[in-house]
Coordinates of C-alpha atoms in Angstrom, one line a residue:
Chain E
X1 CA -27.3 -20.9 4.5
X2 CA -28.5 -23.5 1.8
X3 CA -27.0 -23.3 -2.4
X4 CA -24.3 -24.5 -4.4
X5 CA -20.7 -22.9 -4.8
X6 CA -18.5 -23.1 -7.3
X7 CA -15.2 -23.1 -7.6
X8 CA -12.8 -22.1 -11.3
X9 CA -10.6 -24.5 -11.5
X10 CA -6.8 -23.9 -12.5
X11 CA -4.5 -25.5 -14.1
X12 CA -1.6 -25.2 -16.2
X13 CA 0.8 -27.4 -18.5
X14 CA -1.7 -30.6 -18.1
X15 CA -1.8 -30.3 -14.2
X16 CA -4.7 -28.9 -11.5
X17 CA -3.5 -26.1 -9.9
X18 CA -2.1 -26.7 -6.7
X19 CA -4.0 -24.4 -4.8
X20 CA -8.0 -25.7 -6.6
X21 CA -6.6 -28.4 -4.0
X22 CA -5.9 -26.2 -0.8
X23 CA -9.9 -24.6 -2.0
X24 CA -12.0 -28.1 -2.5
X25 CA -10.5 -28.8 0.6
X26 CA -11.0 -26.1 2.7
X27 CA -14.2 -25.3 1.4
X28 CA -15.6 -28.8 3.0
X29 CA -14.6 -27.6 6.3
X30 CA -15.4 -24.5 6.2
X31 CA -18.8 -25.7 4.3
X32 CA -20.2 -27.9 7.1
X33 CA -22.9 -25.9 9.3
X34 CA -24.7 -25.4 5.8
X35 CA -26.3 -26.9 3.5
X36 CA -24.8 -26.1 0.3
X37 CA -23.4 -28.3 -3.0
X38 CA -19.9 -27.8 -4.5
X39 CA -19.7 -27.5 -7.7
X40 CA -16.7 -26.5 -10.0
X41 CA -16.0 -26.3 -13.4
X42 CA -12.5 -26.4 -15.3
X43 CA -12.2 -24.9 -18.8
X44 CA -9.9 -26.5 -21.2
X45 CA -9.2 -27.8 -24.4
X46 CA -8.4 -31.8 -24.5
X47 CA -8.3 -33.1 -20.6
X48 CA -10.3 -35.4 -20.2
X49 CA -7.8 -36.4 -17.8
X50 CA -8.0 -33.7 -15.8
X51 CA -11.7 -33.9 -15.5
X52 CA -11.7 -36.9 -14.2
X53 CA -9.4 -36.4 -11.3
X54 CA -11.8 -33.6 -10.7
X55 CA -15.4 -35.2 -10.7
X56 CA -13.6 -37.5 -8.2
X57 CA -13.7 -34.7 -5.2
X58 CA -16.8 -32.5 -5.9
X59 CA -21.0 -33.8 -6.4
X60 CA -20.8 -32.5 -9.6
X61 CA -18.4 -30.6 -12.7
X62 CA -19.8 -28.8 -15.1
X63 CA -16.0 -29.1 -18.5
X64 CA -15.9 -26.7 -21.0
X65 CA -13.8 -27.0 -23.3
X66 CA -13.3 -25.2 -26.6
X67 CA -8.9 -24.6 -28.3
X68 CA -10.0 -21.4 -28.0
X69 CA -9.3 -22.3 -24.6
X70 CA -6.1 -24.7 -24.0
X71 CA -4.8 -21.5 -22.5
X72 CA -6.1 -19.3 -20.0
X73 CA -7.3 -15.6 -20.6
X74 CA -10.1 -13.6 -19.5
X75 CA -12.1 -12.6 -22.0
X76 CA -12.6 -16.5 -22.6
X77 CA -13.0 -17.5 -19.7
X78 CA -15.5 -13.6 -18.8
X79 CA -17.7 -15.1 -21.9
X80 CA -17.5 -18.7 -20.8
X81 CA -18.3 -18.1 -17.3
X82 CA -21.6 -16.2 -16.8
X83 CA -23.8 -17.8 -18.9
X84 CA -23.2 -20.9 -16.4
X85 CA -23.5 -19.0 -13.7
X86 CA -25.8 -17.0 -14.8
X87 CA -27.9 -20.6 -15.7
X88 CA -25.8 -22.6 -12.5
X89 CA -27.2 -20.1 -9.7
X90 CA -24.3 -20.3 -7.3
X91 CA -24.5 -19.3 -3.8
X92 CA -20.4 -18.4 -4.0
X93 CA -17.8 -18.1 -7.2
X94 CA -14.5 -18.6 -5.9
X95 CA -11.1 -19.2 -6.6
X96 CA -7.5 -19.0 -6.0
X97 CA -6.1 -15.1 -4.8
X98 CA -3.2 -16.4 -8.1
X99 CA -2.3 -14.5 -11.3
X100 CA -5.5 -15.8 -11.9
X101 CA -7.8 -15.2 -9.8
X102 CA -6.6 -11.7 -9.2
X103 CA -6.8 -11.6 -12.8
X104 CA -10.7 -12.4 -13.3
X105 CA -12.4 -13.1 -10.2
X106 CA -12.7 -8.4 -10.0
X107 CA -13.6 -8.2 -14.0
X108 CA -16.0 -10.6 -14.3
X109 CA -17.8 -10.0 -10.7
X110 CA -18.6 -6.6 -12.3
X111 CA -19.8 -8.6 -15.6
X112 CA -22.1 -9.8 -13.1
X113 CA -22.6 -6.7 -10.8
X114 CA -22.2 -9.2 -7.7
X115 CA -20.0 -7.6 -4.7
X116 CA -16.3 -9.3 -4.8
X117 CA -14.1 -10.2 -2.0
X118 CA -9.9 -11.2 -2.6
X119 CA -8.0 -12.5 -0.8
X120 CA -10.3 -14.3 1.9
X121 CA -8.7 -15.7 5.2
X122 CA -12.3 -17.7 5.1
X123 CA -16.1 -17.2 5.6
X124 CA -18.3 -17.5 6.9
X125 CA -22.9 -16.9 6.6
X126 CA -25.0 -15.3 9.1
X127 CA -28.7 -16.1 8.3
X128 CA -28.1 -14.5 4.7
X129 CA -25.1 -12.2 5.7
X130 CA -21.6 -12.7 3.9
X131 CA -18.8 -12.7 6.4
X132 CA -15.1 -12.8 5.7
X133 CA -11.5 -12.2 7.1
X134 CA -8.4 -10.5 5.6
X135 CA -5.3 -8.9 6.0
X136 CA -4.5 -5.4 6.0
X137 CA -0.7 -3.6 5.4
X138 CA 0.9 -7.0 4.5
X139 CA -0.4 -9.4 7.9
X140 CA -0.7 -6.7 10.3
X141 CA -4.5 -6.0 10.9
X142 CA -7.2 -8.2 9.9
X143 CA -10.9 -6.7 8.3
X144 CA -13.5 -8.5 9.2
X145 CA -15.7 -7.7 6.2
X146 CA -19.9 -8.1 5.4
X147 CA -20.3 -8.1 1.6
X148 CA -23.6 -6.4 0.5
X149 CA -27.3 -8.6 0.1
X150 CA -26.5 -10.2 -3.5
X151 CA -27.8 -14.1 -4.8
X152 CA -24.2 -14.3 -5.4
X153 CA -21.1 -13.2 -4.4
X154 CA -17.4 -13.6 -5.9
X155 CA -14.2 -14.7 -3.6
X156 CA -10.6 -15.2 -4.4
X157 CA -8.7 -17.1 -1.6
X158 CA -5.3 -16.9 -0.2
X159 CA -3.4 -19.5 -0.7
X160 CA -1.3 -21.0 1.1
X161 CA -4.0 -21.4 3.9
X162 CA -6.1 -24.9 3.5
X163 CA -4.0 -28.6 2.8
X164 CA -5.0 -30.4 -0.3
X165 CA -5.5 -33.5 1.9
X166 CA -6.3 -35.7 -1.1
X167 CA -10.0 -38.2 -0.3
X168 CA -11.8 -38.2 -3.7
X169 CA -14.8 -40.0 -3.6
X170 CA -17.1 -41.5 -6.1
X171 CA -17.2 -40.2 -9.9
X172 CA -19.4 -37.8 -10.0
X173 CA -22.0 -36.6 -13.0
X174 CA -20.6 -34.5 -15.3
X175 CA -21.5 -31.8 -17.2
X176 CA -20.2 -30.5 -20.4
X177 CA -20.6 -27.6 -21.8
X178 CA -20.5 -25.9 -25.2
X179 CA -19.4 -22.2 -26.4
X180 CA -19.5 -19.8 -28.6
X181 CA -17.3 -17.8 -29.5
X182 CA -17.6 -14.6 -31.9
X183 CA -13.1 -14.8 -33.0
X184 CA -12.8 -12.4 -34.6
X185 CA -14.8 -10.3 -32.1
X186 CA -11.0 -10.9 -28.8
X187 CA -9.5 -7.8 -27.9
X188 CA -7.1 -10.3 -26.0
X189 CA -4.8 -13.0 -27.8
X190 CA -2.7 -15.7 -26.3
X191 CA 0.5 -15.3 -27.4
X192 CA 2.6 -18.8 -25.1
X193 CA 3.8 -18.9 -22.2
X194 CA 6.7 -18.8 -21.4
X195 CA 8.9 -21.1 -19.6
X196 CA 10.7 -20.1 -16.0
X197 CA 15.1 -19.9 -16.8
X198 CA 17.1 -22.4 -16.4
X199 CA 20.5 -20.3 -15.8
X200 CA 21.7 -20.0 -12.3
X201 CA 22.0 -21.9 -9.2
X202 CA 18.3 -24.0 -7.9
X203 CA 17.9 -22.6 -4.9
X204 CA 15.4 -25.2 -4.0
X205 CA 18.1 -27.9 -3.5
X206 CA 20.1 -25.8 -0.6
X207 CA 19.0 -27.5 2.7
X208 CA 19.2 -24.3 4.0
X209 CA 18.6 -20.9 3.0
X210 CA 18.9 -17.4 4.5
X211 CA 16.1 -14.9 3.3
X212 CA 17.5 -11.1 2.5
X213 CA 14.3 -9.1 3.6
X214 CA 13.9 -5.4 2.2
X215 CA 14.9 -4.4 6.7
X216 CA 18.1 -5.6 5.7
X217 CA 19.0 -2.0 4.0
X218 CA 20.3 -1.8 1.1
X219 CA 22.2 -4.1 -0.9
X220 CA 26.0 -3.3 0.9
X221 CA 24.9 -4.9 4.2
X222 CA 23.8 -7.4 1.9
X223 CA 27.5 -8.6 2.8
X224 CA 26.3 -9.3 6.5
X225 CA 23.5 -11.9 5.6
X226 CA 26.3 -13.5 3.6
X227 CA 28.6 -14.3 6.0
X228 CA 26.3 -16.2 7.7
X229 CA 25.0 -18.1 5.0
X230 CA 28.5 -18.7 4.6
X231 CA 30.0 -20.5 8.0
X232 CA 26.4 -22.7 7.5
X233 CA 26.3 -23.8 3.9
X234 CA 23.8 -22.3 3.2
X235 CA 22.5 -20.2 0.6
X236 CA 20.7 -16.9 0.3
X237 CA 17.6 -16.2 -1.4
X238 CA 15.0 -12.8 -1.1
X239 CA 11.6 -11.3 -0.9
X240 CA 10.6 -9.2 -4.3
X241 CA 12.0 -6.2 -3.6
X242 CA 14.7 -6.9 -2.3
X243 CA 15.3 -8.6 -6.2
X244 CA 13.7 -5.6 -7.8
X245 CA 16.2 -3.6 -6.2
X246 CA 18.6 -5.5 -7.9
X247 CA 20.7 -7.0 -4.4
X248 CA 20.4 -10.7 -5.6
X249 CA 19.5 -11.6 -9.3
X250 CA 15.9 -12.6 -9.8
X251 CA 16.6 -16.8 -9.4
X252 CA 17.2 -16.3 -5.9
X253 CA 13.0 -14.8 -5.4
X254 CA 11.4 -17.1 -2.8
X255 CA 7.7 -16.3 -3.2
X256 CA 4.4 -16.4 -5.4
X257 CA 5.6 -14.8 -8.2
X258 CA 9.5 -17.2 -7.2
X259 CA 10.6 -20.3 -5.8
X260 CA 8.7 -22.7 -3.2
X261 CA 11.8 -23.5 -0.9
X262 CA 11.1 -26.2 1.6
X263 CA 14.9 -26.6 3.2
X264 CA 15.6 -28.2 6.2
X265 CA 16.2 -24.1 7.5
X266 CA 15.6 -21.2 7.4
X267 CA 17.1 -18.0 8.2
X268 CA 14.4 -15.0 7.3
X269 CA 16.6 -11.8 8.0
X270 CA 14.4 -8.4 8.5
X271 CA 11.7 -10.0 6.8
X272 CA 8.4 -8.8 7.2
X273 CA 5.8 -12.1 6.0
X274 CA 3.8 -10.2 3.1
X275 CA 2.0 -13.9 2.3
X276 CA 3.0 -13.4 -1.1
X277 CA 7.0 -14.7 0.3
X278 CA 5.9 -16.8 3.5
X279 CA 3.9 -18.8 0.7
X280 CA 7.3 -20.4 -0.4
X281 CA 8.9 -19.9 2.4
X282 CA 6.9 -22.2 5.6
X283 CA 6.7 -25.6 4.9
X284 CA 10.6 -24.9 5.8
X285 CA 11.2 -27.6 8.4
X286 CA 13.2 -24.8 11.2
X287 CA 12.0 -21.4 10.6
X288 CA 14.6 -18.3 11.8
X289 CA 13.4 -15.3 11.7
X290 CA 15.4 -12.0 12.7
X291 CA 13.4 -8.8 12.9
X292 CA 13.6 -5.6 14.6
X293 CA 9.4 -5.4 14.9
X294 CA 7.5 -7.1 17.7
X295 CA 4.4 -7.7 15.1
X296 CA 6.0 -8.1 12.1
X297 CA 4.1 -11.1 10.8
X298 CA 6.9 -13.5 9.2
X299 CA 6.7 -14.3 13.6
X300 CA 3.1 -16.2 12.6
X301 CA 5.0 -18.6 10.6
X302 CA 9.1 -19.0 12.1
X303 CA 9.5 -22.1 14.6
X304 CA 12.2 -19.0 17.0
X305 CA 12.6 -15.2 17.0
X306 CA 14.8 -12.9 17.8
X307 CA 13.4 -9.1 18.4
X308 CA 16.5 -7.4 17.4
X309 CA 19.1 -5.0 15.7
X310 CA 20.7 -7.4 12.0
X311 CA 23.3 -6.0 12.4
X312 CA 24.1 -7.2 16.5
X313 CA 22.6 -10.0 16.5
X314 CA 24.4 -11.9 12.5
X315 CA 27.6 -10.6 13.3
X316 CA 27.3 -12.9 16.7
X317 CA 25.5 -15.7 15.5
X318 CA 28.3 -15.9 12.3
X319 CA 31.2 -15.7 14.8
X320 CA 29.3 -18.2 17.5
X321 CA 29.2 -20.8 14.3
X322 CA 33.0 -20.2 13.2
X323 CA 34.6 -20.8 16.2
X324 CA 32.0 -24.1 16.9
X325 CA 33.1 -25.9 13.2
X326 CA 36.3 -25.5 13.6
X327 CA 37.9 -25.1 17.3
X328 CA 41.2 -24.2 17.9
Chain A
X1 CA -0.5 8.2 -27.1
X2 CA -1.8 9.3 -24.0
X3 CA -1.5 6.7 -21.2
X4 CA -4.0 7.6 -18.0
X5 CA -2.2 5.9 -14.4
X6 CA -4.3 6.3 -11.5
X7 CA -1.6 6.8 -8.5
X8 CA -3.2 6.2 -4.6
X9 CA -1.6 7.2 -1.7
X10 CA -1.1 4.6 0.9
X11 CA 0.2 5.4 4.7
X12 CA 3.8 3.6 5.4
X13 CA 3.2 1.3 8.2
X14 CA 5.7 0.1 10.6
X15 CA 5.0 -1.0 13.3
X16 CA 1.7 -2.4 14.2
X17 CA -1.3 0.7 12.6
X18 CA -3.4 2.9 15.0
X19 CA -7.6 1.9 14.7
X20 CA -9.5 4.1 15.2
X21 CA -12.6 3.9 18.1
X22 CA -15.4 2.8 16.4
X23 CA -13.0 0.0 15.1
X24 CA -14.5 0.8 11.3
X25 CA -10.6 1.6 10.1
X26 CA -7.4 3.2 10.5
X27 CA -6.0 6.2 12.8
X28 CA -3.9 7.4 9.4
X29 CA -2.4 11.2 11.5
X30 CA 0.9 11.2 12.4
X31 CA 1.7 8.5 9.2
X32 CA 3.5 9.1 6.9
X33 CA 2.0 8.3 2.9
X34 CA 3.6 7.3 0.2
X35 CA 2.7 6.8 -3.8
X36 CA 1.3 2.9 -3.3
X37 CA 4.8 1.1 -4.2
X38 CA 3.2 -0.5 -7.7
X39 CA 1.8 2.8 -8.5
X40 CA 5.0 3.9 -8.5
X41 CA 6.6 1.2 -11.3
X42 CA 3.1 1.9 -13.5
X43 CA 4.4 5.8 -13.3
X44 CA 7.1 5.2 -14.8
X45 CA 7.0 2.8 -17.6
X46 CA 3.9 5.4 -18.6
X47 CA 7.2 7.9 -18.4
X48 CA 8.9 5.6 -20.7
X49 CA 6.2 4.8 -23.4
X50 CA 5.1 8.5 -23.7
X51 CA 9.1 9.3 -23.6
X52 CA 9.3 6.6 -26.3
X53 CA 6.6 7.0 -28.7
X54 CA 5.2 10.7 -28.4
X55 CA 2.3 11.4 -25.9
X56 CA 1.7 13.1 -22.4
X57 CA 0.8 10.9 -19.7
X58 CA -2.2 12.0 -17.1
X59 CA -2.3 11.3 -13.5
X60 CA -5.3 11.3 -11.8
X61 CA -6.2 9.7 -7.7
X62 CA -8.8 9.9 -5.4
X63 CA -9.0 11.3 -1.6
X64 CA -8.6 13.8 0.6
X65 CA -7.0 17.0 -0.1
X66 CA -3.2 15.4 1.5
X67 CA -3.7 12.7 -1.8
X68 CA -2.5 15.7 -3.9
X69 CA 1.1 15.7 -3.0
X70 CA 1.7 12.1 -5.0
X71 CA -0.8 14.0 -8.6
X72 CA 2.2 17.1 -7.4
X73 CA 4.4 13.8 -7.8
X74 CA 3.3 12.7 -11.1
X75 CA 3.8 16.6 -11.8
X76 CA 7.4 16.1 -10.8
X77 CA 7.8 13.2 -12.4
X78 CA 6.9 13.5 -15.5
X79 CA 3.2 14.0 -16.7
X80 CA 1.0 16.9 -17.9
X81 CA -2.3 17.2 -16.3
X82 CA -3.1 15.9 -13.1
X83 CA -6.6 15.4 -12.1
X84 CA -7.9 15.0 -8.2
X85 CA -11.5 13.9 -7.2
X86 CA -12.1 15.2 -3.2
X87 CA -13.0 12.0 -1.0
X88 CA -12.9 12.9 2.6
X89 CA -11.3 10.8 4.7
X90 CA -13.9 8.9 6.2
X91 CA -15.5 8.5 3.5
X92 CA -16.8 4.4 3.3
X93 CA -16.6 4.4 -0.1
X94 CA -14.8 0.4 -1.0
X95 CA -13.4 -0.1 -4.5
X96 CA -15.8 -0.9 -7.0
X97 CA -17.1 2.8 -6.4
X98 CA -13.7 4.3 -6.4
X99 CA -13.5 2.5 -10.4
X100 CA -17.1 3.4 -10.7
X101 CA -16.1 7.1 -10.1
X102 CA -12.4 6.9 -12.4
X103 CA -14.2 5.4 -15.5
X104 CA -15.8 8.0 -15.1
X105 CA -13.9 11.0 -15.3
X106 CA -11.6 9.1 -17.1
X107 CA -14.0 8.6 -19.6
X108 CA -14.6 12.5 -20.2
X109 CA -10.6 12.5 -22.0
X110 CA -9.2 10.3 -25.0
X111 CA -7.0 7.6 -24.2
X112 CA -4.3 4.5 -24.8
X113 CA -3.7 3.1 -22.2
X114 CA -4.5 3.7 -18.7
X115 CA -2.2 2.0 -15.7
X116 CA -2.4 1.0 -12.5
X117 CA -0.3 -0.5 -9.9
X118 CA -1.1 -4.3 -9.5
X119 CA -2.2 -3.7 -5.8
X120 CA -2.1 -1.5 -3.4
X121 CA -0.3 -1.6 -0.2
X122 CA -2.7 -0.7 2.3
X123 CA -5.5 -3.2 1.6
X124 CA -3.3 -6.0 -0.7
X125 CA -6.6 -6.0 -3.6
X126 CA -5.8 -5.7 -6.6
X127 CA -9.1 -4.8 -7.5
X128 CA -9.6 -2.1 -9.0
X129 CA -7.7 -2.1 -12.2
X130 CA -9.7 -5.3 -14.5
X131 CA -12.4 -3.6 -12.9
X132 CA -12.0 -0.2 -14.3
X133 CA -11.1 -2.5 -17.5
X134 CA -15.3 -4.3 -16.8
X135 CA -16.6 -0.9 -16.5
X136 CA -14.8 0.5 -20.2
X137 CA -15.2 -1.8 -21.8
X138 CA -11.4 -2.3 -22.6
X139 CA -9.1 -5.2 -22.4
X140 CA -6.6 -5.7 -19.9
X141 CA -3.8 -7.7 -18.5
X142 CA -2.7 -7.8 -14.9
X143 CA 0.6 -8.1 -13.3
X144 CA 3.0 -7.0 -16.2
X145 CA 6.3 -7.5 -16.5
X146 CA 6.7 -6.1 -20.2
X147 CA 5.1 -3.8 -22.2
X148 CA 5.8 -3.3 -26.6
X149 CA 3.5 -0.9 -28.3
X150 CA 2.7 -2.0 -32.3
X151 CA 1.5 1.5 -32.7
X152 CA 0.8 0.3 -36.4
X153 CA -1.5 -2.3 -35.1
X154 CA -3.0 -0.5 -32.7
X155 CA -2.3 -2.9 -30.1
X156 CA 0.8 -3.1 -27.4
X157 CA 2.0 -6.6 -26.7
X158 CA 2.9 -7.0 -23.0
X159 CA 4.1 -10.0 -20.9
X160 CA 2.3 -11.1 -16.9
X161 CA 3.8 -12.3 -14.7
X162 CA 2.2 -16.1 -13.3
X163 CA 3.3 -17.7 -10.8
X164 CA 6.6 -19.8 -10.1
X165 CA 8.9 -18.2 -12.7
X166 CA 6.0 -18.9 -15.9
X167 CA 4.8 -15.6 -18.1
X168 CA 2.5 -14.8 -20.3
X169 CA 2.5 -13.4 -23.6
X170 CA -0.6 -11.2 -24.8
X171 CA -1.1 -9.0 -27.5
X172 CA -4.0 -6.5 -26.7
X173 CA -5.7 -4.8 -28.9
X174 CA -5.8 0.0 -27.6
X175 CA -7.4 1.3 -25.6
X176 CA -7.1 -0.7 -23.2
X177 CA -5.5 -0.5 -19.3
X178 CA -2.5 -2.5 -17.7
X179 CA -1.9 -3.1 -13.6
X180 CA 2.1 -3.2 -13.7
X181 CA 3.7 -5.5 -11.3
X182 CA 7.3 -4.7 -9.1
X183 CA 9.8 -4.4 -11.0
X184 CA 9.1 -3.9 -14.5
X185 CA 11.5 -0.4 -14.0
X186 CA 13.3 1.6 -12.1
X187 CA 11.2 4.4 -10.4
X188 CA 12.6 7.4 -11.3
X189 CA 14.2 10.0 -8.0
X190 CA 12.0 13.0 -7.4
X191 CA 14.3 15.5 -5.9
X192 CA 12.7 17.2 -3.1
X193 CA 13.7 20.2 -4.2
X194 CA 11.5 19.7 -7.9
X195 CA 9.0 18.5 -5.9
X196 CA 8.4 21.9 -3.7
X197 CA 8.3 23.6 -7.1
X198 CA 5.6 21.8 -8.9
X199 CA 3.4 22.1 -4.8
X200 CA 4.2 26.0 -5.9
X201 CA 3.2 26.2 -9.5
X202 CA 2.0 22.6 -10.7
X203 CA -2.2 23.0 -11.4
X204 CA -4.3 20.3 -10.0
X205 CA -7.2 19.5 -12.1
X206 CA -10.5 19.8 -8.8
X207 CA -13.5 18.1 -10.0
X208 CA -16.9 16.8 -7.7
X209 CA -17.1 13.9 -6.4
X210 CA -20.3 14.1 -5.4
X211 CA -21.2 15.3 -9.2
X212 CA -19.7 12.1 -10.5
X213 CA -21.7 10.1 -8.3
X214 CA -24.6 11.2 -9.4
X215 CA -23.6 11.0 -12.8
X216 CA -22.5 7.0 -12.5
X217 CA -26.7 6.7 -10.5
X218 CA -27.1 3.9 -8.7
X219 CA -23.7 3.0 -7.4
X220 CA -22.7 1.3 -4.1
X221 CA -20.3 0.5 -1.7
X222 CA -20.8 -4.0 -2.7
X223 CA -18.8 -4.0 0.8
X224 CA -17.9 -2.9 4.3
X225 CA -15.8 -3.2 6.9
X226 CA -17.2 -4.6 10.8
X227 CA -14.5 -4.6 12.4
X228 CA -10.1 -4.6 11.9
X229 CA -8.0 -5.4 14.6
X230 CA -4.7 -6.6 14.7
X231 CA -3.6 -9.2 13.3
X232 CA -0.1 -10.9 16.2
X233 CA 1.3 -13.3 15.7
X234 CA 0.8 -15.7 19.0
X235 CA 3.1 -16.2 20.6
X236 CA 2.4 -19.5 21.5
X237 CA 3.6 -21.2 19.3
X238 CA 7.5 -19.5 17.8
X239 CA 9.2 -19.0 20.6
X240 CA 11.4 -16.1 21.1
X241 CA 14.8 -16.1 21.5
X242 CA 15.6 -13.5 23.4
X243 CA 19.6 -11.9 25.7
X244 CA 22.4 -10.2 24.1
X245 CA 23.2 -10.8 20.9
X246 CA 25.8 -13.5 22.2
X247 CA 23.3 -15.0 24.2
X248 CA 20.9 -16.0 21.6
X249 CA 23.5 -16.8 19.3
X250 CA 24.4 -19.7 21.4
X251 CA 20.9 -20.8 23.0
X252 CA 20.3 -21.5 18.9
X253 CA 23.9 -22.7 18.1
X254 CA 22.6 -25.8 20.3
X255 CA 19.4 -25.6 19.5
X256 CA 20.8 -26.2 15.7
X257 CA 23.6 -28.5 16.5
X258 CA 20.3 -30.9 18.4
X259 CA 18.2 -30.6 15.8
X260 CA 21.7 -31.9 13.7
X261 CA 21.0 -29.0 11.3
X262 CA 25.0 -28.1 11.5

């Protein structure tokens, strides 16, 4: 396969987001066998330092600068990107499966009448045909998908599956692109960026985290997990459904929309292991998962696994630790 | 305010789902089905908005006969109209075709707002909402956690969830489409008695998929499933601890002490 790959860069608060580095590193290995050129486009306002950093990592960088592009909105990105993509003619347009990718990629691909495959783990070409792998049912099945033949394809790649290697080359060509927005015609207005609330406990500082999943059953039963947290000196954290149900406060949410944690020990209790959660804890030093389903995707990221009933296993562990810590 | 909510019925998968012999689909027989979790929050948000500001909620779903269960659920929860676009179970259509069909049908009615769930439990694509908004040429916001209606300005103010606790605040001109994130509200409970009553007496408007597809013209799937296979944990990478709870505890504590965590 020959052609260009265009990565749409993500940045927030004057920093390039980790996902962009992950994609740029991951793509270098994915396109090893193809004659494809890795290019990127960054949209923003007064981000010259970011532009310099990026230009060392790709063959060619497009920079669309405009005060309207200081913050991401689907509409400004859509109108700025369509002419560029038409002019460059990339085979693949790639973003992360992030809040930005989920918001923009389906809409932009629809506007350009191109196939879009979200949340991909990888891709390959067989002749002219594009195949990707993605997960179904929260990671229980894998699905191989073939895109209908087209001149370009849109993909979002799952965050956390590639490791940024930080390899830099010489600074390459940066092409500035001017835009001409019809500002009055905008249907979407950006009003502000809210920062994460700072009240409550900071779970990212904890050495030991005991994670609560929906498998725990109900709010009352969280007490059994809390006992384990107490004897280990750890803190309780939870998956999104647990926070949504009000079993634990919001500041204890681990995952894509919550906190990214890397404790010495993470014990996942009744957590199935959806990628939105595991992205937030899979870099923990030791991961122990307890689940009654031997096929639960959490065992893909765990170092040690226990299949069984939480309410038999956790109390046994708790009392054992208690006896070890205070020998009679 | 007139609000459409797109509902999807998903299979409840606890263990490993069975794959069809042709490896292209999942055998849903025997699996419980329910309203996609994200869509339950979208439905609730629509009901809350119309309770506060007036107007009606319509629910729409596409799929086999079974999806009428989620439409009856919508009616029992408070929706005034339900539309079913019948598609046989094994028909290979993708989210692009679904979005095109939905846009064709919804366009026939006046609406201020369309709500969908942010993603589906089964395919996890998060694709239909923004695609539908593009087809209808209306603004959208995804992963929405707060909605404030501004009737005088004919707009809504929304907060959408980004990563790690950040939120965007946006104003969208109406009509608009929002994809709703879980946790925005607490979906109401619908008793089985009430649901049964609506299943007996509720009305569902049935619409022909073939007519909508021929109206839409050249709409074909843009992707197809080639092969499904189980994604099992690699047990070579994870060490499984077995035995009685006591035996497991002993192994685990020894391990934690040797690693210096305890």
